[in-house]
Every structure is written in structure tokens, then in C-alpha cells.
Steps between C-alpha positions, in 0.01 A plus 500: 500500500530794739311588813240769526467698821222293654736252661549216254856377477762633262565271207817657362818670616379859481173570684309814417551795736268492799307216652618211716747372239690830523489517879818516711433144619475344154788713371722377784401140427605559139830660611403839358566843655253599771413832669537331838550149635157337508384334821233252600482244781426131496189444715429872486130412479460312821489474875710807576211720382205561734273554200598153376423338833163674504395391151624142554320457832297177488598430139713189438818548300401287200159663486656846503727400210194393300304823547603761240355784709715407800807429288469841337460691824778317684741540207432875486540563874882524513511705179273760657676495836868471407529642149691194380604477134317173435206301630514125539189290454355378828484122477681191628739261330267204560203657319579335164573167668158507664351588161680194360304274734727466804302488826667757723432785735699796631489462876552818704830489686617196303474559125393263222392157621441222245237238579671218307873558445647393168674164523432311177469538124122478541515800735685697232246404236222646711656847462312613193594776252339840553377775271347844534158364596651321800633830639258746343489691830871579456442614143218728617701642790797583277279678248334702776838592647652607170219754461540627856880520499543711188872556445600291804611153386344185641721199577352154460655202674506127555685241702785313332473124442744403776330704771154381395623142487641530850160598639331216313749234604544612860129567546575852625789727598828330592828615649705211363315400179604146591214322321547720194871419478435133561265497201748693284791272576312173534248530216639754253259402223201561726656827616544629146146395412366698796718806439420489129126491567530791743704696246213465253248621758722793599566602142127497421423702815754768411376518142149572625637792700707632210212479256284689750755784514774462763818689413747251655498165677693359793570131550544421870725204575487563872661173609762449226770609743466157664691351204860491387578652161556155351162376622333821390637460149398135483158503663369857479658707225336314207155559643547865597646552153187349349296767678716807451623425150146403411403863559774651282259568214276716722761774533429567870791516747545181699627513859633191678532498880594255772624509859847380601604476135844665508662201328212466254476857369679434172296189429175675588581767244570233241145369543378793290476789743539865402533591868636286783371571850765489772430434865664704777793262549691594184613858423361618168842574350611144582174364363545698179836339438343157541196575287682683221440822305207368295251520788374758746480432873225549757543545873608481770434669837466256789130513599588496870697824463173684448448461875832667585535872581457719192870605478590131466239451228626805312860381515403160362288651221798714396728195502266295282454783251877540476557128448213489250685744277727211401208338319377597153155547653381508861152465649507580873316245712536301818703183517176313579142597583373773731455362851151536653630706795659764275390860554346607166626853551857373478427345161361832379814679621724245325323559168544876534865459600583272208341745259678797657845341509487350153342781297695586187436675169418252227429525133227239466459536128 
């Protein structure tokens, strides 16, 4: 099955001309020729934008994620302002976990806080499966966005099992992930039960987004860099593989990203990614050698550099574009999310610069 131009995902190897499936972003994800290097930014819809702060005033994070009107407007804001090549759905990685029955809240200045951290098999059993009806607000928001975005692709996303499990076990954000690792090493059967249950929830959440019309998905394993490669392969890879490989039949590009994952890049690609996101610590040409020629790369400007003088930013953008040429496909992005104090005008200038420097004639037939 092939996409039409309304935004539903491509189902074969040759999308029809036009529409999101033939956009520079999706073409780069598929390692096809592009007219310019596509660019979008993680957390592009967020606190760096004054229009975002205005619309979110007095609206709690989880509530805003459950209101399709707000989700639609916030997702569109950076597309209008910056001219990025893709939109990413405004949501949070704990949305599906909350839908699965976990009592949690997103506390301003802290992040997700879980009322009763997971400690036992009974705690795992309370995490119930989810379907479209449990996150119908996400389904509605995606469908609204696909109509509004036209030829601009929409990226859906979810948190990976390890990162979600860390929040549930720790009870909130953690610098050391000590309780998470203690559970992994001390009770491996319980760990795999928890990660397996979260993989099922994540897979279902991403399928809802794909069926509603997103053109690609990104799996965020934000905290996977806390692990060695051996531990990643033992405790994490099977569950991330369950998610990403479980989407293979949908035909949409799958992006896999984590922070501090230089030693994990090859394994993260093996999980079933079409594109591996690279943080700012690893040059893209080095990352490409680790990931291999079968996958595109995404990244990887250091978010803090956006606060440097413009000549510094320009030099770094040129460097990343040059290193990205080593990959069979390159999506320009930051090496992590946009910081709240970032000047939005700098982001707009980066988009224009990437497009200008990377433009090339392409036969897209």
C-alpha cells in the first residue's frame, strides 16, 4: 500500500511524488537523494517560543497534551516560525504510561513524578495495555495536524522502555539511575517483565499515531547512555527491538535517539532503526562508521552553541553538514533538545543556513 498526499505513512519503497512521504525529511530518512539537508529540532515546540509560553500559561503539562486544540497549535508554532522540514507532535513520553493507569504528574521544574514507584511484580501487573480509545486525544490531534501541515511531515514519538522504566522505578528523574540498575541486576526477571510491559504500551501508542497519519516516529531512550554496551544488549535491546521491529510492517521511518550513547550507536541501530540520532559528543562521520551504511543519521549541533556568537554557530553548522556527508542520509538536528533560554531567531537562521549550504540539484523521480 502506498501513501496518498494527505499525510498517511508510506507503505512501500517508492512513495508517490508529492506529499509528506516524498518530503526531504522522509527521503533523507530513507537514504534517498534530497534537494537539501532537512532540518528540525528536538523540543522545537516548547519553552524557547514566546507564543508557546503564552498558550501554555496556567495549563498543566499533562492537560495540554490531552487537548487536541492545544497540541495542534503548539506543534504548528515552530513550523510557522522557523520553516523546519518536519513537525514533531507536542506530547510527553509519560502520556501513554499515564493512560496505562500509572498515577503520575509532570511537575514544573522537576519532570515526571510517580506517586507509587514500581517495586514488585504486582506493580508491573497494574500497568494495563492501552488502545486507541485510551489516547483518543492523540489520535484526534494527529489527524488535525496532518490536515494543517499539508506536505510537511509530522513525526510521532514515544519514550523507550528503559527510559520509561527508569522514571517508574526511581519515582522521577535521576542522575544515577541507582534504583533502576539495582532492579536490573538484582531482579532480572522482574526487570524484563516491567520492560516488556512498557514495550507493549509504547508499541501500541506509536501504532495509534501511525494509523492517524504521522510520517515517521522517533523512539527516545534519553537515559540509555547510563549503561554499558553489554548491559544495554542484555537488559534493553530486546525491548527496544520489540517496539521498533514491531513497526516494520507500517513502512514509516523509525528514528532511535539517546543521550551519551557513543558506545551504543551500533546496538541502537540494530534495534530496528532506519535513522540513529547522535548527540553532540560524537562527530557524525565517526558515528556513521559505528552505525553502518544501512542507516541514516540525525544530529548533532550542541544546543548550548545556539547561545554563542553567530559566526561560531555558522562554523559549527558547516562542520556538522560536512561530517554528515559521510552518512547515506542526514537529518540536521541538535544533539539534544532546544534549551528554554535559546533565542528563537537563531533557530530560524540555522534552518535557513542549513538549507542554503546544502542545496543541490536532485532528480527525485
